[in-house]
Each structure stands twice: as structure tokens, then as C-alpha cells.
PDB file of C-alpha atoms and ligand atoms in Angstrom:
ATOM      1  CA  MET A   1     108.865 130.220 114.488  1.00 91.00           C
ATOM      2  CA  LEU A   2     107.801 127.394 112.147  1.00 97.00           C
ATOM      3  CA  GLU A   3     110.865 125.416 111.215  1.00 98.00           C
ATOM      4  CA  ILE A   4     110.646 122.497 108.801  1.00 98.00           C
ATOM      5  CA  LYS A   5     113.864 120.589 108.257  1.00 98.00           C
ATOM      6  CA  ASN A   6     114.532 117.917 105.659  1.00 98.00           C
ATOM      7  CA  LEU A   7     110.968 116.622 105.921  1.00 98.00           C
ATOM      8  CA  HIS A   8     110.361 113.270 104.247  1.00 98.00           C
ATOM      9  CA  VAL A   9     106.837 111.859 104.251  1.00 98.00           C
ATOM     10  CA  LYS A  10     105.347 108.704 102.794  1.00 97.00           C
ATOM     11  CA  LEU A  11     101.823 107.346 102.712  1.00 97.00           C
ATOM     12  CA  GLU A  12     101.152 104.834 105.468  1.00 94.00           C
ATOM     13  CA  GLU A  13      99.075 102.569 103.234  1.00 92.00           C
ATOM     14  CA  GLU A  14     101.309 102.487 100.193  1.00 92.00           C
ATOM     15  CA  ASN A  15     105.019 102.668  99.828  1.00 91.00           C
ATOM     16  CA  LYS A  16     104.771 106.047  98.165  1.00 94.00           C
ATOM     17  CA  GLN A  17     107.137 108.832  99.115  1.00 96.00           C
ATOM     18  CA  ILE A  18     105.396 112.215  98.738  1.00 98.00           C
ATOM     19  CA  LEU A  19     107.628 114.740 100.489  1.00 98.00           C
ATOM     20  CA  LYS A  20     111.294 114.299  99.702  1.00 98.00           C
ATOM     21  CA  GLY A  21     113.194 116.713 101.882  1.00 98.00           C
ATOM     22  CA  VAL A  22     111.275 119.924 102.518  1.00 98.00           C
ATOM     23  CA  ASP A  23     113.166 122.755 104.207  1.00 98.00           C
ATOM     24  CA  LEU A  24     111.217 125.851 105.165  1.00 97.00           C
ATOM     25  CA  THR A  25     111.336 128.429 107.927  1.00 97.00           C
ATOM     26  CA  VAL A  26     108.524 130.932 108.453  1.00 97.00           C
ATOM     27  CA  GLU A  27     109.571 133.809 110.674  1.00 96.00           C
ATOM     28  CA  PRO A  28     107.110 135.660 112.935  1.00 94.00           C
ATOM     29  CA  GLY A  29     105.261 138.410 111.076  1.00 96.00           C
ATOM     30  CA  LYS A  30     106.066 136.979 107.653  1.00 97.00           C
ATOM     31  CA  VAL A  31     103.852 135.669 104.895  1.00 97.00           C
ATOM     32  CA  HIS A  32     105.348 132.811 102.905  1.00 98.00           C
ATOM     33  CA  ALA A  33     103.552 131.579  99.796  1.00 97.00           C
ATOM     34  CA  ILE A  34     103.936 128.116  98.304  1.00 97.00           C
ATOM     35  CA  MET A  35     103.050 127.619  94.664  1.00 96.00           C
ATOM     36  CA  GLY A  36     103.593 124.578  92.519  1.00 94.00           C
ATOM     37  CA  PRO A  37     102.068 122.206  89.996  1.00 92.00           C
ATOM     38  CA  ASN A  38      99.244 119.867  90.960  1.00 91.00           C
ATOM     39  CA  GLY A  39     100.381 116.811  92.835  1.00 94.00           C
ATOM     40  CA  SER A  40     103.640 118.329  94.068  1.00 95.00           C
ATOM     41  CA  GLY A  41     102.800 117.683  97.736  1.00 96.00           C
ATOM     42  CA  LYS A  42     101.507 121.056  98.929  1.00 96.00           C
ATOM     43  CA  SER A  43      98.357 119.689 100.574  1.00 94.00           C
ATOM     44  CA  THR A  44     100.307 116.763 101.992  1.00 96.00           C
ATOM     45  CA  LEU A  45     102.662 119.231 103.662  1.00 97.00           C
ATOM     46  CA  SER A  46      99.757 121.130 105.226  1.00 96.00           C
ATOM     47  CA  TYR A  47      98.099 117.899 106.421  1.00 95.00           C
ATOM     48  CA  VAL A  48     101.307 116.628 107.971  1.00 97.00           C
ATOM     49  CA  LEU A  49     101.803 119.955 109.755  1.00 96.00           C
ATOM     50  CA  ALA A  50      98.254 119.789 111.138  1.00 94.00           C
ATOM     51  CA  GLY A  51      98.691 116.174 112.231  1.00 94.00           C
ATOM     52  CA  ARG A  52      96.278 114.344 109.963  1.00 93.00           C
ATOM     53  CA  GLY A  53      96.642 110.555 109.995  1.00 93.00           C
ATOM     54  CA  GLY A  54      97.637 108.343 107.061  1.00 95.00           C
ATOM     55  CA  TYR A  55     101.125 109.772 106.639  1.00 97.00           C
ATOM     56  CA  GLU A  56     104.432 108.597 108.000  1.00 97.00           C
ATOM     57  CA  VAL A  57     107.306 110.972 108.602  1.00 97.00           C
ATOM     58  CA  THR A  58     110.383 108.979 107.662  1.00 97.00           C
ATOM     59  CA  GLU A  59     112.963 111.729 108.166  1.00 98.00           C
ATOM     60  CA  GLY A  60     113.264 115.319 109.275  1.00 98.00           C
ATOM     61  CA  SER A  61     111.677 117.564 111.888  1.00 98.00           C
ATOM     62  CA  VAL A  62     109.067 120.267 112.384  1.00 98.00           C
ATOM     63  CA  THR A  63     109.099 122.694 115.289  1.00 97.00           C
ATOM     64  CA  LEU A  64     106.872 125.595 116.276  1.00 96.00           C
ATOM     65  CA  ASP A  65     108.706 128.046 118.536  1.00 94.00           C
ATOM     66  CA  GLY A  66     111.269 125.340 119.164  1.00 94.00           C
ATOM     67  CA  VAL A  67     108.704 122.730 120.242  1.00 94.00           C
ATOM     68  CA  ASP A  68     108.482 119.459 118.304  1.00 96.00           C
ATOM     69  CA  LEU A  69     105.145 119.498 116.471  1.00 96.00           C
ATOM     70  CA  LEU A  70     105.323 116.003 115.031  1.00 96.00           C
ATOM     71  CA  ASP A  71     105.145 114.543 118.532  1.00 93.00           C
ATOM     72  CA  MET A  72     101.822 116.247 119.288  1.00 95.00           C
ATOM     73  CA  GLU A  73      98.211 115.272 118.711  1.00 93.00           C
ATOM     74  CA  PRO A  74      96.315 117.562 116.310  1.00 91.00           C
ATOM     75  CA  GLU A  75      94.474 119.208 119.254  1.00 88.00           C
ATOM     76  CA  ALA A  76      97.753 119.999 120.959  1.00 90.00           C
ATOM     77  CA  ARG A  77      99.104 121.522 117.758  1.00 93.00           C
ATOM     78  CA  ALA A  78      96.031 123.740 117.546  1.00 91.00           C
ATOM     79  CA  ALA A  79      96.437 124.691 121.193  1.00 88.00           C
ATOM     80  CA  ALA A  80     100.075 125.546 120.454  1.00 91.00           C
ATOM     81  CA  GLY A  81      98.794 128.048 117.912  1.00 92.00           C
ATOM     82  CA  LEU A  82      98.760 126.233 114.588  1.00 95.00           C
ATOM     83  CA  PHE A  83      95.759 126.655 112.311  1.00 95.00           C
ATOM     84  CA  LEU A  84      95.019 125.036 108.973  1.00 93.00           C
ATOM     85  CA  ALA A  85      92.356 126.361 106.611  1.00 91.00           C
ATOM     86  CA  PHE A  86      91.491 123.351 104.479  1.00 84.00           C
ATOM     87  CA  GLN A  87      91.443 123.149 100.702  1.00 80.00           C
ATOM     88  CA  TYR A  88      88.208 121.190 101.134  1.00 84.00           C
ATOM     89  CA  PRO A  89      86.486 122.374 104.340  1.00 89.00           C
ATOM     90  CA  VAL A  90      84.594 119.593 106.118  1.00 90.00           C
ATOM     91  CA  GLU A  91      80.887 119.679 106.888  1.00 94.00           C
ATOM     92  CA  ILE A  92      79.877 118.879 110.461  1.00 94.00           C
ATOM     93  CA  PRO A  93      76.184 117.964 110.502  1.00 94.00           C
ATOM     94  CA  GLY A  94      74.450 118.475 113.847  1.00 94.00           C
ATOM     95  CA  VAL A  95      76.981 120.972 115.205  1.00 95.00           C
ATOM     96  CA  GLY A  96      75.955 124.610 115.013  1.00 95.00           C
ATOM     97  CA  ASN A  97      78.590 126.929 113.597  1.00 95.00           C
ATOM     98  CA  MET A  98      78.387 129.258 116.592  1.00 95.00           C
ATOM     99  CA  THR A  99      78.649 126.400 119.103  1.00 95.00           C
ATOM    100  CA  PHE A 100      81.599 125.001 117.181  1.00 95.00           C
ATOM    101  CA  LEU A 101      83.425 128.332 117.198  1.00 95.00           C
ATOM    102  CA  ARG A 102      82.796 128.969 120.878  1.00 95.00           C
ATOM    103  CA  THR A 103      83.918 125.465 121.842  1.00 94.00           C
ATOM    104  CA  ALA A 104      87.081 125.870 119.780  1.00 92.00           C
ATOM    105  CA  VAL A 105      87.860 129.303 121.216  1.00 93.00           C
ATOM    106  CA  ASN A 106      87.349 128.071 124.779  1.00 93.00           C
ATOM    107  CA  ALA A 107      89.386 124.912 124.230  1.00 90.00           C
ATOM    108  CA  GLN A 108      92.233 127.067 123.025  1.00 88.00           C
ATOM    109  CA  ARG A 109      91.889 129.492 125.936  1.00 90.00           C
ATOM    110  CA  LYS A 110      91.906 126.580 128.356  1.00 89.00           C
ATOM    111  CA  ALA A 111      95.045 125.166 126.779  1.00 86.00           C
ATOM    112  CA  ARG A 112      96.688 128.560 127.254  1.00 84.00           C
ATOM    113  CA  GLY A 113      95.576 128.702 130.877  1.00 89.00           C
ATOM    114  CA  GLU A 114      93.107 131.529 130.192  1.00 92.00           C
ATOM    115  CA  GLU A 115      89.516 131.904 131.364  1.00 95.00           C
ATOM    116  CA  GLU A 116      86.576 131.027 129.131  1.00 95.00           C
ATOM    117  CA  ILE A 117      85.178 133.857 127.062  1.00 94.00           C
ATOM    118  CA  SER A 118      81.823 135.109 128.359  1.00 94.00           C
ATOM    119  CA  ALA A 119      78.752 134.458 126.215  1.00 94.00           C
ATOM    120  CA  ALA A 120      78.261 138.176 125.671  1.00 95.00           C
ATOM    121  CA  ASP A 121      81.881 138.852 124.696  1.00 95.00           C
ATOM    122  CA  PHE A 122      81.894 135.867 122.377  1.00 96.00           C
ATOM    123  CA  LEU A 123      78.704 136.993 120.651  1.00 95.00           C
ATOM    124  CA  LYS A 124      80.048 140.484 120.144  1.00 96.00           C
ATOM    125  CA  LEU A 125      83.345 139.206 118.754  1.00 95.00           C
ATOM    126  CA  VAL A 126      81.874 136.588 116.437  1.00 96.00           C
ATOM    127  CA  ARG A 127      79.305 139.020 115.029  1.00 95.00           C
ATOM    128  CA  GLU A 128      81.939 141.649 114.383  1.00 94.00           C
ATOM    129  CA  ARG A 129      84.328 139.222 112.666  1.00 93.00           C
ATOM    130  CA  ALA A 130      81.579 137.484 110.701  1.00 94.00           C
ATOM    131  CA  LYS A 131      80.320 140.841 109.473  1.00 91.00           C
ATOM    132  CA  ALA A 132      83.761 141.739 108.129  1.00 88.00           C
ATOM    133  CA  LEU A 133      83.662 138.509 106.109  1.00 88.00           C
ATOM    134  CA  LYS A 134      80.048 139.117 105.008  1.00 88.00           C
ATOM    135  CA  ILE A 135      78.912 135.964 106.818  1.00 91.00           C
ATOM    136  CA  ASP A 136      75.336 136.533 107.896  1.00 90.00           C
ATOM    137  CA  ALA A 137      73.676 135.591 111.176  1.00 89.00           C
ATOM    138  CA  ASP A 138      71.839 132.741 109.513  1.00 91.00           C
ATOM    139  CA  MET A 139      75.111 131.060 108.516  1.00 93.00           C
ATOM    140  CA  LEU A 140      76.307 131.296 112.110  1.00 95.00           C
ATOM    141  CA  LYS A 141      73.288 129.317 113.292  1.00 93.00           C
ATOM    142  CA  ARG A 142      73.457 126.562 110.702  1.00 95.00           C
ATOM    143  CA  PRO A 143      75.511 123.362 111.160  1.00 95.00           C
ATOM    144  CA  VAL A 144      79.187 123.905 110.284  1.00 96.00           C
ATOM    145  CA  ASN A 145      79.571 124.201 106.501  1.00 95.00           C
ATOM    146  CA  VAL A 146      76.460 122.097 105.792  1.00 95.00           C
ATOM    147  CA  GLY A 147      74.833 123.395 102.627  1.00 92.00           C
ATOM    148  CA  PHE A 148      77.311 126.275 102.439  1.00 92.00           C
ATOM    149  CA  SER A 149      78.500 127.224  98.968  1.00 89.00           C
ATOM    150  CA  GLY A 150      82.184 126.786  98.147  1.00 87.00           C
ATOM    151  CA  GLY A 151      82.829 130.465  98.777  1.00 87.00           C
ATOM    152  CA  GLU A 152      80.890 130.442 102.050  1.00 91.00           C
ATOM    153  CA  LYS A 153      82.908 127.483 103.296  1.00 92.00           C
ATOM    154  CA  LYS A 154      86.170 129.248 102.558  1.00 89.00           C
ATOM    155  CA  ARG A 155      85.002 132.438 104.286  1.00 92.00           C
ATOM    156  CA  ASN A 156      83.908 130.333 107.225  1.00 94.00           C
ATOM    157  CA  GLU A 157      87.440 128.903 107.452  1.00 92.00           C
ATOM    158  CA  ILE A 158      88.767 132.441 107.684  1.00 93.00           C
ATOM    159  CA  LEU A 159      86.194 133.227 110.364  1.00 95.00           C
ATOM    160  CA  GLN A 160      87.470 130.252 112.387  1.00 94.00           C
ATOM    161  CA  MET A 161      90.984 131.556 111.925  1.00 94.00           C
ATOM    162  CA  ALA A 162      89.990 135.074 112.971  1.00 94.00           C
ATOM    163  CA  MET A 163      88.282 133.758 116.106  1.00 95.00           C
ATOM    164  CA  LEU A 164      91.168 131.493 117.144  1.00 93.00           C
ATOM    165  CA  GLU A 165      93.887 134.086 116.531  1.00 91.00           C
ATOM    166  CA  PRO A 166      96.532 131.427 115.844  1.00 94.00           C
ATOM    167  CA  LYS A 167     100.281 132.048 115.855  1.00 94.00           C
ATOM    168  CA  MET A 168     100.876 130.174 112.636  1.00 96.00           C
ATOM    169  CA  CYS A 169      98.213 130.123 109.916  1.00 96.00           C
ATOM    170  CA  ILE A 170      98.314 127.734 106.990  1.00 96.00           C
ATOM    171  CA  LEU A 171      95.909 128.323 104.111  1.00 94.00           C
ATOM    172  CA  ASP A 172      95.658 125.543 101.570  1.00 93.00           C
ATOM    173  CA  GLU A 173      94.226 126.891  98.322  1.00 89.00           C
ATOM    174  CA  THR A 174      91.714 128.970 100.201  1.00 87.00           C
ATOM    175  CA  ASP A 175      91.263 130.953  96.988  1.00 84.00           C
ATOM    176  CA  SER A 176      90.313 128.028  94.746  1.00 82.00           C
ATOM    177  CA  GLY A 177      86.711 128.174  93.626  1.00 81.00           C
ATOM    178  CA  LEU A 178      86.226 131.740  94.826  1.00 87.00           C
ATOM    179  CA  ASP A 179      84.934 134.535  92.650  1.00 87.00           C
ATOM    180  CA  VAL A 180      86.843 137.819  92.671  1.00 88.00           C
ATOM    181  CA  ASP A 181      84.718 139.427  95.392  1.00 88.00           C
ATOM    182  CA  ALA A 182      84.919 136.411  97.701  1.00 87.00           C
ATOM    183  CA  MET A 183      88.677 136.236  97.161  1.00 90.00           C
ATOM    184  CA  LYS A 184      88.971 139.873  98.147  1.00 90.00           C
ATOM    185  CA  LEU A 185      86.986 139.185 101.343  1.00 88.00           C
ATOM    186  CA  VAL A 186      89.242 136.254 102.206  1.00 89.00           C
ATOM    187  CA  ALA A 187      92.353 138.311 101.481  1.00 93.00           C
ATOM    188  CA  ASP A 188      91.069 141.213 103.583  1.00 91.00           C
ATOM    189  CA  GLY A 189      90.352 138.743 106.393  1.00 89.00           C
ATOM    190  CA  VAL A 190      93.911 137.453 106.220  1.00 92.00           C
ATOM    191  CA  ASN A 191      95.424 140.919 105.967  1.00 94.00           C
ATOM    192  CA  ALA A 192      93.470 142.045 109.036  1.00 91.00           C
ATOM    193  CA  LEU A 193      95.151 139.226 110.959  1.00 93.00           C
ATOM    194  CA  ARG A 194      98.672 140.019 109.803  1.00 95.00           C
ATOM    195  CA  SER A 195     100.729 141.041 112.794  1.00 94.00           C
ATOM    196  CA  GLU A 196     104.266 141.007 114.099  1.00 94.00           C
ATOM    197  CA  GLY A 197     103.969 137.765 116.006  1.00 92.00           C
ATOM    198  CA  ARG A 198     101.956 135.790 113.491  1.00 96.00           C
ATOM    199  CA  GLY A 199     103.260 133.805 110.538  1.00 97.00           C
ATOM    200  CA  PHE A 200     101.389 132.668 107.432  1.00 97.00           C
ATOM    201  CA  LEU A 201     101.934 129.890 104.955  1.00 97.00           C
ATOM    202  CA  VAL A 202      99.695 130.565 101.954  1.00 96.00           C
ATOM    203  CA  ILE A 203      99.402 127.748  99.445  1.00 95.00           C
ATOM    204  CA  THR A 204      97.959 128.851  96.148  1.00 91.00           C
ATOM    205  CA  HIS A 205      97.834 127.983  92.493  1.00 82.00           C
ATOM    206  CA  TYR A 206      97.400 131.522  91.342  1.00 81.00           C
ATOM    207  CA  GLN A 207      99.253 134.779  91.566  1.00 85.00           C
ATOM    208  CA  ARG A 208      95.837 136.522  91.851  1.00 87.00           C
ATOM    209  CA  LEU A 209      95.520 135.897  95.581  1.00 91.00           C
ATOM    210  CA  LEU A 210      99.036 137.225  96.077  1.00 92.00           C
ATOM    211  CA  ASP A 211      97.973 140.543  94.528  1.00 91.00           C
ATOM    212  CA  HIS A 212      95.804 140.942  97.622  1.00 93.00           C
ATOM    213  CA  ILE A 213      97.913 139.137 100.212  1.00 94.00           C
ATOM    214  CA  LYS A 214     101.408 140.430  99.550  1.00 95.00           C
ATOM    215  CA  PRO A 215     103.859 137.650 100.428  1.00 96.00           C
ATOM    216  CA  ASP A 216     107.328 138.306 101.826  1.00 97.00           C
ATOM    217  CA  VAL A 217     108.704 135.088 100.385  1.00 98.00           C
ATOM    218  CA  VAL A 218     107.521 132.805  97.563  1.00 97.00           C
ATOM    219  CA  HIS A 219     108.503 129.144  97.276  1.00 97.00           C
ATOM    220  CA  ILE A 220     107.973 126.840  94.339  1.00 96.00           C
ATOM    221  CA  MET A 221     107.309 123.235  95.219  1.00 96.00           C
ATOM    222  CA  ALA A 222     107.598 120.372  92.771  1.00 95.00           C
ATOM    223  CA  ALA A 223     107.801 116.608  93.218  1.00 94.00           C
ATOM    224  CA  GLY A 224     107.907 116.817  97.005  1.00 97.00           C
ATOM    225  CA  ARG A 225     110.596 119.460  97.341  1.00 96.00           C
ATOM    226  CA  ILE A 226     110.945 123.206  97.401  1.00 97.00           C
ATOM    227  CA  ILE A 227     112.904 123.806  94.243  1.00 95.00           C
ATOM    228  CA  LYS A 228     113.083 127.578  94.215  1.00 95.00           C
ATOM    229  CA  THR A 229     112.639 130.438  96.672  1.00 97.00           C
ATOM    230  CA  GLY A 230     112.386 134.134  95.914  1.00 97.00           C
ATOM    231  CA  GLY A 231     110.399 137.298  96.449  1.00 96.00           C
ATOM    232  CA  PRO A 232     106.957 138.251  95.144  1.00 94.00           C
ATOM    233  CA  GLU A 233     108.414 138.526  91.638  1.00 94.00           C
ATOM    234  CA  LEU A 234     108.681 134.727  91.537  1.00 95.00           C
ATOM    235  CA  ALA A 235     104.876 134.465  91.637  1.00 94.00           C
ATOM    236  CA  LEU A 236     104.620 136.895  88.728  1.00 92.00           C
ATOM    237  CA  GLU A 237     107.138 134.845  86.767  1.00 91.00           C
ATOM    238  CA  VAL A 238     104.994 131.735  87.289  1.00 90.00           C
ATOM    239  CA  GLU A 239     101.883 133.606  86.230  1.00 87.00           C
ATOM    240  CA  THR A 240     103.519 134.675  82.988  1.00 89.00           C
ATOM    241  CA  ASN A 241     105.590 131.621  82.096  1.00 89.00           C
ATOM    242  CA  GLY A 242     104.054 128.713  84.015  1.00 89.00           C
ATOM    243  CA  TYR A 243     106.284 126.257  85.851  1.00 90.00           C
ATOM    244  CA  ALA A 244     108.114 124.836  82.833  1.00 88.00           C
ATOM    245  CA  ASP A 245     110.995 127.345  82.872  1.00 86.00           C
ATOM    246  CA  ILE A 246     111.649 126.897  86.571  1.00 88.00           C
ATOM    247  CA  LEU A 247     111.434 123.101  86.335  1.00 88.00           C
ATOM    248  CA  ASN A 248     113.882 123.125  83.409  1.00 87.00           C
ATOM    249  CA  GLU A 249     116.239 125.496  85.147  1.00 83.00           C
ATOM    250  CA  VAL A 250     116.348 123.271  88.239  1.00 79.00           C
ATOM    251  CA  ALA A 251     116.651 120.052  86.219  1.00 77.00           C
TER     252      ALA A 251
HETATM  253  P1  ADP B   1      99.121 119.196  95.770  1.00 58.80           P
HETATM  254  O1  ADP B   1      98.378 119.690  96.955  1.00 58.80           O
HETATM  255  O2  ADP B   1     100.419 119.892  95.544  1.00 58.80           O
HETATM  256  O3  ADP B   1      98.275 119.180  94.528  1.00 58.80           O
HETATM  257  P2  ADP B   1      99.016 116.640  97.140  1.00 58.80           P
HETATM  258  O4  ADP B   1      99.747 116.815  98.406  1.00 58.80           O
HETATM  259  O5  ADP B   1      97.537 116.670  97.195  1.00 58.80           O
HETATM  260  O6  ADP B   1      99.552 117.681  96.067  1.00 58.80           O
HETATM  261  O7  ADP B   1      99.456 115.281  96.478  1.00 58.80           O
HETATM  262  C1  ADP B   1     100.818 114.924  96.266  1.00 58.80           C
HETATM  263  C2  ADP B   1     100.924 113.544  95.635  1.00 58.80           C
HETATM  264  O8  ADP B   1     100.571 112.547  96.573  1.00 58.80           O
HETATM  265  C3  ADP B   1      99.980 113.325  94.453  1.00 58.80           C
HETATM  266  O9  ADP B   1     100.649 112.527  93.525  1.00 58.80           O
HETATM  267  C4  ADP B   1      98.812 112.593  95.075  1.00 58.80           C
HETATM  268  O10 ADP B   1      98.148 111.824  94.144  1.00 58.80           O
HETATM  269  C5  ADP B   1      99.504 111.766  96.138  1.00 58.80           C
HETATM  270  N1  ADP B   1      98.642 111.474  97.305  1.00 58.80           N
HETATM  271  C6  ADP B   1      98.356 112.325  98.317  1.00 58.80           C
HETATM  272  N2  ADP B   1      97.546 111.756  99.204  1.00 58.80           N
HETATM  273  C7  ADP B   1      97.310 110.516  98.744  1.00 58.80           C
HETATM  274  C8  ADP B   1      96.548 109.396  99.218  1.00 58.80           C
HETATM  275  N3  ADP B   1      95.888 109.472 100.361  1.00 58.80           N
HETATM  276  N4  ADP B   1      96.549 108.276  98.459  1.00 58.80           N
HETATM  277  C9  ADP B   1      97.244 108.200  97.304  1.00 58.80           C
HETATM  278  N5  ADP B   1      97.979 109.198  96.809  1.00 58.80           N
HETATM  279  C10 ADP B   1      98.011 110.332  97.523  1.00 58.80           C
HETATM  280 MG1   MG B   2      96.107 119.973  94.103  1.00 58.80          MG
HETATM  281 MG1   MG B   3      96.473 120.536  97.202  1.00 58.80          MG
END
């Protein structure tokens, strides 16, 4: 479904190569985790997939269900079913959370050639999904992420994801800054969305999250490349030994 081949990315502003040949395929229904030291290019990969500016793809390709993603505007990528939960969720002053969600849901429906969701159906759905994430009615009325705590922002990202029902979900360190209870809520939110047709790319520093979201495949990224791929045991190895052993082994 998501197929990344030999992806090379540099910064537009500086002549700095960040991704140096990433190969990764996420099959439908699978959860792939990416771990790796700080600065290895994990966030850059997620930004490039989502279509954020400032990066130049110098080599390689990315397709979603066989369609070239790199050619598309960010909106078109979202309409095609890609969703990115940010490491640092943005605040959108002046735009109510509920309005934002409904606009996003309807934009996606439109792109898929479906009818708009009725106000009543939307309200029912958003309340139900917000409740599961312990997001209260007050937070739904406030401007998107403005004044939300770190944990509330991350849960709000998962609410967006739950409402949009994307095909391919990318979570960039959604667990960072969360206490144990909030992490469990986020993990439950993700697990509730796991389904046969949906793929996940979960970027995380810690094995902890992967206790709750059981990955099918774990990749280790370092210096702009995926240097090792394995099963869930690879995350446990990192938790116990850090990255040094793996980096040495590969070097
Ligand atoms: P990770 O998410 O794995 O911690 P990042 O993708 O955030 O890594 O960063 C990878 C490398 O690219 C780091 O060395 C970082 O400093 C650099 N980098 C990323 N974005 C920029 C930028 N806009 N300007 C300068 N350096 C950047
Ligand atoms: Mg980082
Ligand atoms: Mg990062």
C-alpha cells in the first residue's frame, strides 16, 4: 500500500542531505514501527510523506496504492487517505475544533465523491469518538489545540485520525510527553482503528508505546537510512541495550 523506494531527501535551504536511501513498504492491515536515535530523519520522513515544504526529493519514489504521492499537494495526499499525526501539533487560533473536524471530514468525503455528513450524524460521531479519547465537550468547542496541554493535543490528533478514517496513518512520536494514562488512551484509539485495509507507521522513541500498540514490523533508522528491520523483539532489544549495539553491528 505505502511503498517508499530509495528515498533521498535534502533541505531546500541548505545543501544538507537528511534521508539517504529509505526503503519501506507498509502492507494493508499492518503496523510498522520506526525507532531510532534523535536526528536520524524520522520526522523528516513523515513530513516528506505528508508533503510539507522545505524539502527536496533528490532520488527515489513514494506511492500509495500505486499512485505517486510525491506529485500531489498535501490536500490531495490527505484525500487519498494519508494522515499524519504531528510530533508537535499546531494550534489554529480562531478555528473551532468541531468546525475544523467537520470541514476536514467533508473535504475528504467530497474528494471521494461521497455526500457531506449531516450535522446530526457528525455530532453523534464526534461525540462518541471524543468520549473514547476522554476529550470533553468543552475541548471540542475551543479553537484547535489552543491552550490544550501536551497530552490533550496528542489525543486531539488521534481524534482527527479517528474522524477521517485514513487508509495510511503516520504517527510521529505521538507518545512523547504523555503520561501513562494518556498514552494508554492514545494506544487504545489507534488499536480501535486497526483494520484489514489500514496501515500504520508508528514513529516512537520508546518501546513503552509498542507494549500497547503491538507492531508487526520494527525498523531502526539511523543517519537517514533504515539500518535494521525485525519483529517486535527488536524494540525490546533497543529498550534493553540502546542503539549502540545495532549501530556497531551495522558499521
Ligand atoms: P528525528 O525525527 O529522527 O529526530 P529529524 O527528521 O527531526 O530527526 O532530523 C533529522 C536531521 O535533519 C537532524 O540532524 C536535524 O537537525 C536536521 N534537520 C531537519 N529539519 C531541519 C531544518 N529545517 N533545518 C536544519 N536542519 C534540519
Ligand atoms: Mg527527534
Ligand atoms: Mg522527530
